[in-house]
Each structure stands twice: as C-alpha cells, then as structure tokens.
Short mmCIF file of C-alpha atoms in Angstrom, two decimals:
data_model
loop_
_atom_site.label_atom_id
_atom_site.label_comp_id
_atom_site.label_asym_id
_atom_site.label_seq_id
_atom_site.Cartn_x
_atom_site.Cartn_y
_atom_site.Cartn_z
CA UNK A 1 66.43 -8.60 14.34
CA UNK A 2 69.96 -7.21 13.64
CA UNK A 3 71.96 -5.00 15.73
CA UNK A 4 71.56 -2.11 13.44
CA UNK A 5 67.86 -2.28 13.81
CA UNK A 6 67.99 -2.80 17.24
CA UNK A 7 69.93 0.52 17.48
CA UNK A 8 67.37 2.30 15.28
CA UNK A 9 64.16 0.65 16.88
CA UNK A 10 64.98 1.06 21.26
CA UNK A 11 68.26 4.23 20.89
CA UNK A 12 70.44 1.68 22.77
CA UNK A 13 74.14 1.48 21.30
CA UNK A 14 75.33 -0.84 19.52
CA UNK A 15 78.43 -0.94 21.95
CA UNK A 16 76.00 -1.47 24.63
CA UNK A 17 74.47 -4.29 22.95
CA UNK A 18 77.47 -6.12 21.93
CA UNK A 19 78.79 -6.34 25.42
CA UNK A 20 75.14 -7.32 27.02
CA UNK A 21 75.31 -9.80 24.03
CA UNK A 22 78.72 -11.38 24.90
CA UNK A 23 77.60 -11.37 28.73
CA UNK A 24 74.79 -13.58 28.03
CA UNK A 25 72.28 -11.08 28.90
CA UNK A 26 69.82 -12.59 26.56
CA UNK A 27 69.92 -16.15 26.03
CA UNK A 28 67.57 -16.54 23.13
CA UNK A 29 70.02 -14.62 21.07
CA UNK A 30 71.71 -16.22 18.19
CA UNK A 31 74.27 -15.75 16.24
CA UNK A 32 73.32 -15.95 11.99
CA UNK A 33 75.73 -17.73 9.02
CA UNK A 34 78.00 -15.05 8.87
CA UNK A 35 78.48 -13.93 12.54
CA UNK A 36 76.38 -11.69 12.79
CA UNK A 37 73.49 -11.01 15.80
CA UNK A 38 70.32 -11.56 15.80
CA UNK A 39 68.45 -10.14 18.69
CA UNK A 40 64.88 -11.39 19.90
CA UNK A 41 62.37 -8.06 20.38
CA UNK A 42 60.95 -9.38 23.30
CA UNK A 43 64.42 -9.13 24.86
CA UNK A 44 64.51 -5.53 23.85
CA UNK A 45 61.64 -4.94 25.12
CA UNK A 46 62.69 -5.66 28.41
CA UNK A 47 65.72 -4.29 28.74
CA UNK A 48 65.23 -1.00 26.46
CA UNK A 49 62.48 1.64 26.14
CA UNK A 50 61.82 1.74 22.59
CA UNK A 51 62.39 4.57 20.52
CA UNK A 52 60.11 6.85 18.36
CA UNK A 53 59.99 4.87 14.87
CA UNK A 54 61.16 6.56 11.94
CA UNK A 55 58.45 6.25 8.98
CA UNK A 56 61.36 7.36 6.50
CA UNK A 57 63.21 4.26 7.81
CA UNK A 58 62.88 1.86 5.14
CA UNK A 59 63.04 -1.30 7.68
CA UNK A 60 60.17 1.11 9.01
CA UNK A 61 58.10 1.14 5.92
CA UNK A 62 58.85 -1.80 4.71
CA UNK A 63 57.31 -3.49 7.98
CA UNK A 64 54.63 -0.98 7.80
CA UNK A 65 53.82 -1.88 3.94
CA UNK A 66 53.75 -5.55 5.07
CA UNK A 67 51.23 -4.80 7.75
CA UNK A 68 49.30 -2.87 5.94
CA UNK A 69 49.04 -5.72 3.39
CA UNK A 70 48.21 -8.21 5.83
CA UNK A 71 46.04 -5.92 7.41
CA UNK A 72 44.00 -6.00 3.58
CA UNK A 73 44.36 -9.62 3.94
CA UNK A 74 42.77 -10.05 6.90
CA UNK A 75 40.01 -7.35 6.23
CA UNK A 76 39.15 -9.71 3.18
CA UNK A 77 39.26 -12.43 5.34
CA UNK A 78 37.06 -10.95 7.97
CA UNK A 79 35.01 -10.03 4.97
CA UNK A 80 34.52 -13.41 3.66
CA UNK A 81 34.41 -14.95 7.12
CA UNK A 82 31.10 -12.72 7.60
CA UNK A 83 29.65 -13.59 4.32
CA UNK A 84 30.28 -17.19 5.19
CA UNK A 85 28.79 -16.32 8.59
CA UNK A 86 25.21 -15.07 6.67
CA UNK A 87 25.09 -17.73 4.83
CA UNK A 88 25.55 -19.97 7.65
CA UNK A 89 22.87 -18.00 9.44
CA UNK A 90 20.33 -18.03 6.29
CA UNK A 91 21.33 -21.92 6.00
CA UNK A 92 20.52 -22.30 9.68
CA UNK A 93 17.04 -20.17 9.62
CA UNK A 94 16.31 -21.58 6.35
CA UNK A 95 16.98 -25.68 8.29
CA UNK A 96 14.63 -24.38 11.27
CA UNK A 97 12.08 -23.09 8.64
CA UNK A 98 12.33 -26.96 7.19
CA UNK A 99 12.58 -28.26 10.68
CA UNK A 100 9.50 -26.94 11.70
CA UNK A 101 7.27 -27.72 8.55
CA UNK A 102 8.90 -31.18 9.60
CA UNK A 103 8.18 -30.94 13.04
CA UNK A 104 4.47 -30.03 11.96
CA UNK A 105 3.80 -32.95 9.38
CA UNK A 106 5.09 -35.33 11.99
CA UNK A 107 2.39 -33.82 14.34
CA UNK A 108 0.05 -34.45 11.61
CA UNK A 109 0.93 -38.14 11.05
CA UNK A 110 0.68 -38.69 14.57
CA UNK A 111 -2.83 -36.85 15.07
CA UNK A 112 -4.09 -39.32 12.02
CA UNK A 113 -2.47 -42.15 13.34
CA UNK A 114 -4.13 -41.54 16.43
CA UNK A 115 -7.33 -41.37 14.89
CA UNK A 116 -6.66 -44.47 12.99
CA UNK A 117 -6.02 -46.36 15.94
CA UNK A 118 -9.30 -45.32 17.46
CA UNK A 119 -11.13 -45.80 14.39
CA UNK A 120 -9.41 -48.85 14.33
CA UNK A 121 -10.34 -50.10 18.19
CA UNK A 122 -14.37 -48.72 17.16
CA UNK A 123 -14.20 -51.02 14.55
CA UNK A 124 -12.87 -53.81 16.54
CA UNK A 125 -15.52 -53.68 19.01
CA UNK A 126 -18.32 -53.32 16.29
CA UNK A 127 -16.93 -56.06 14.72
CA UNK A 128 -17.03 -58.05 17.93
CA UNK A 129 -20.55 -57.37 18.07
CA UNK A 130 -21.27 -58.03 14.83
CA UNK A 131 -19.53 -61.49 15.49
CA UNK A 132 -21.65 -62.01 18.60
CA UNK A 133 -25.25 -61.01 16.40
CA UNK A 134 -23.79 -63.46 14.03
CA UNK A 135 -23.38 -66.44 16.38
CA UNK A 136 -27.00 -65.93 17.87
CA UNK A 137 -28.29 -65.87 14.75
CA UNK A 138 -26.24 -69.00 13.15
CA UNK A 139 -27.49 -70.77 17.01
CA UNK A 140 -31.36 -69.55 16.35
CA UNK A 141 -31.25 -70.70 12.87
CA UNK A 142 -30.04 -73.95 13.88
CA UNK A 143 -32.93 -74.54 16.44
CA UNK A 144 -35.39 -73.37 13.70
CA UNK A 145 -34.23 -76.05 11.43
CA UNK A 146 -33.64 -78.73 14.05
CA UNK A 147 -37.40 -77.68 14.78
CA UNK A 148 -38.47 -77.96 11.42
CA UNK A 149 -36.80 -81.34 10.76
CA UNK A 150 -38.92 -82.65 14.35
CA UNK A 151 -42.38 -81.18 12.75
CA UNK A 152 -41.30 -82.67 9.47
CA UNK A 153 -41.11 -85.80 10.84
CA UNK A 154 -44.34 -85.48 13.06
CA UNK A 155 -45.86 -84.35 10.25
CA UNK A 156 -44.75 -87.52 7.97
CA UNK A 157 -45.80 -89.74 11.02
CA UNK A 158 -49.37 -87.50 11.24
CA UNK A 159 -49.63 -88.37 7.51
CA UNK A 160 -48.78 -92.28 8.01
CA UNK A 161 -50.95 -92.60 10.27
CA UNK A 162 -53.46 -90.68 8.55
CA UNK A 163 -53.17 -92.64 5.67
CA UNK A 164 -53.21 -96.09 7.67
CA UNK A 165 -56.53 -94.93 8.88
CA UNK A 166 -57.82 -93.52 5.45
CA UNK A 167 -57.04 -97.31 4.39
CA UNK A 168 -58.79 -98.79 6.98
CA UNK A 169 -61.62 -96.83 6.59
CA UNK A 170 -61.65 -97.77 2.11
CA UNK A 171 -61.20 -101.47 3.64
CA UNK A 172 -64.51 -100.90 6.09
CA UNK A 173 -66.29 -99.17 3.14
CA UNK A 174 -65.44 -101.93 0.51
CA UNK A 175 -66.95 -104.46 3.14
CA UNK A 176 -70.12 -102.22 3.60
CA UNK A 177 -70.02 -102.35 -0.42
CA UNK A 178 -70.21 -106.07 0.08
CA UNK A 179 -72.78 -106.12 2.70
CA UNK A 180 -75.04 -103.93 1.08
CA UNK A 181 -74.61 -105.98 -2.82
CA UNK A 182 -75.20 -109.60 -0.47
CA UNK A 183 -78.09 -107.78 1.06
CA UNK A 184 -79.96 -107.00 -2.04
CA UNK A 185 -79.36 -110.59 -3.72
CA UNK A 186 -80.75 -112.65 -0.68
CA UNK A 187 -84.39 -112.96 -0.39
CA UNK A 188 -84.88 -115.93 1.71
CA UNK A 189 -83.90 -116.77 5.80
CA UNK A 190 -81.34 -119.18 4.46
CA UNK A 191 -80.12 -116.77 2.42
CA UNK A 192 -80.27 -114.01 5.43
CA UNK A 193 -78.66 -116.73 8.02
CA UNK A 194 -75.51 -117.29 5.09
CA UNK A 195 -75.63 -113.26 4.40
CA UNK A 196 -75.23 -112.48 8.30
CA UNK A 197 -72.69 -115.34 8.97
CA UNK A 198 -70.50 -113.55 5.84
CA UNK A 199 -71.16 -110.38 7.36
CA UNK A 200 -69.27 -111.57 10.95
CA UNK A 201 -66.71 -112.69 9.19
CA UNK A 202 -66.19 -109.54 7.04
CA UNK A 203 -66.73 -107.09 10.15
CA UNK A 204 -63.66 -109.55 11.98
CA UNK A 205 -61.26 -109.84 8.99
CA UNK A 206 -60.90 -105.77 8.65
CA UNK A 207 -60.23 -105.75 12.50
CA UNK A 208 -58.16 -108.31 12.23
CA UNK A 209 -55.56 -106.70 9.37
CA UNK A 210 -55.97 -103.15 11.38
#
C-alpha cells in the first residue's frame, strides 16, 4: 500500500517511514511508475502496531465494501457448494440403493446358477444310467435274437428232417399200397413165390433211397 495509508492504517510517520524505506529496512518494498512507495503489510506488521481503523476512512470502507462483497460471494458459493454437496450425497445414496438391488440380483443369478449346475450334474448321472439301462438292454436284445436265429434254424433242421421222415414214411406206405394190391391179385404159389420175391425187393429199394 501507499505511504499515506500506511500512516493512517499502523500511526507510524510518514518521516519515519521514508527513512526506514531509504535504509532498506524492508526489502520487498518497491517503488511504483511515478516514484512513489509502495509498502508490503506484512512488513508493517512487523515493525508497527497497527492502529484503530477509521470506518469513515474511505480506503477503510472501500476495503470493507469489497469484503463484504466477497464475503456475499463466498456465502453463495458456500451455498451452492452445499447444494452440490446434497446432491452428491442423494446421488451417492441413491448409487448404493442401485448397488445393492445389483448386488442382490447378482446373488440371485448365482443361487440359480448354482442350482442349474446341480440340476445339471443330476441329470448327468441319470443320464449315465439311463445310458448304462440302454446298453444292457441293446446287449440282451441281441442275445434274444442271436437265440432266436439258433432255434430258427433248429427248428428249420427239426422240420427237414421231419419232412425227410414224413417222405419216407409216404414211400413205405405207397409200397404197403403195392403189397397189399399184388396180394389180392395172386391166387396161386407161383403167383405167391413172384408176389414175395417183389415184396424183398420193394422192402430193400425204400431202405436203400433213405
């Protein structure tokens, strides 16, 4: 500040300060465009006790108008910083609100997927066993048919066989037939001698082809 202000603000002289000035007493002090002094307050501070301030000063009010503004200033800001501040602090309730509905579907999702995967390992092993049930059954089926195809064919040899002997046995019959038509037409030794001669030789030949 200026020397006249000085002289107002700590009731030093100005005499005083000019020669503490041109000492070199205070060494942030500087000099302004046209020569004049300009003191630093902390300086003063030091070296002076300040005096009572003047409110009809007009350096005095003036100063104390500009405080006061800044003082409305920063009451507005301190206002708005707090508004900011509860909105920031509804924000923040209003993020652990969603954090926690969050929190709780992803305990959800995990319960189910937990359940899934046992669901999923219960159907595994049924599946397994089902699998097994199905092999035994595909192995017993294939014995019943490889069984049925072996009585098949015993059966088709029981009925070859059966048939070979239900031929043999028309053959035998048709040579009885024979016998028994010879028998009736002979009458006479010579004709019995001839008949059972025949007869031999029918009773071979059927042997014979069996």
């Amino acid at each position: 500040m200026g020397l006249q202000d000085a002289v107002r603000g700590w009731g030093v002289s100005e005499r005083t300060l000019r020669r503490r000035l041109g000492a070199g007493d205070a060494p942030l002090a500087q000099r302004a465009g046209d020569g004049s002094w300009l003191v630093p307050t902390d300086w003063l501070d030091s070296e002076f006790e300040r005096a009572v301030i003047d409110l009809r000063d007009p350096a005095v009010s003036e100063g104390l108008a500009a405080i006061v503004a800044d003082l409305g200033t920063m009451a507005q800001q301190v206002t708005a910083a707090e508004v900011r501040a509860a909105v920031a602090e509804t924000e923040r309730a209003a993020a652990e609100a969603r954090l926690r509905v969050v929190s709780d579907e992803l305990d959800t999702v995990r319960a189910e997927h937990e359940h899934l995967r046992q669901d999923c390992t219960v159907l595994r092993q049924e599946n397994a066993v089902q699998a097994d049930r199905l092999l035994r059954v595909q192995t017993e089926a294939e014995q019943a048919w490889r069984a049925w195809e072996e009585s098949q064919a015993e059966a088709d040899a029981n009925r070859s066989a059966a048939q070979a002997m239900i031929d043999r046995l028309s053959r035998q019959n048709e040579n009885n037939q024979q016998k028994l038509r010879m028998l009736k037409s002979l009458t006479s030794r010579r004709k019995n001698r001839l008949f059972n001669r025949l007869s031999d030789d029918f009773d071979r030949e059927p042997l014979t082809q069996a």
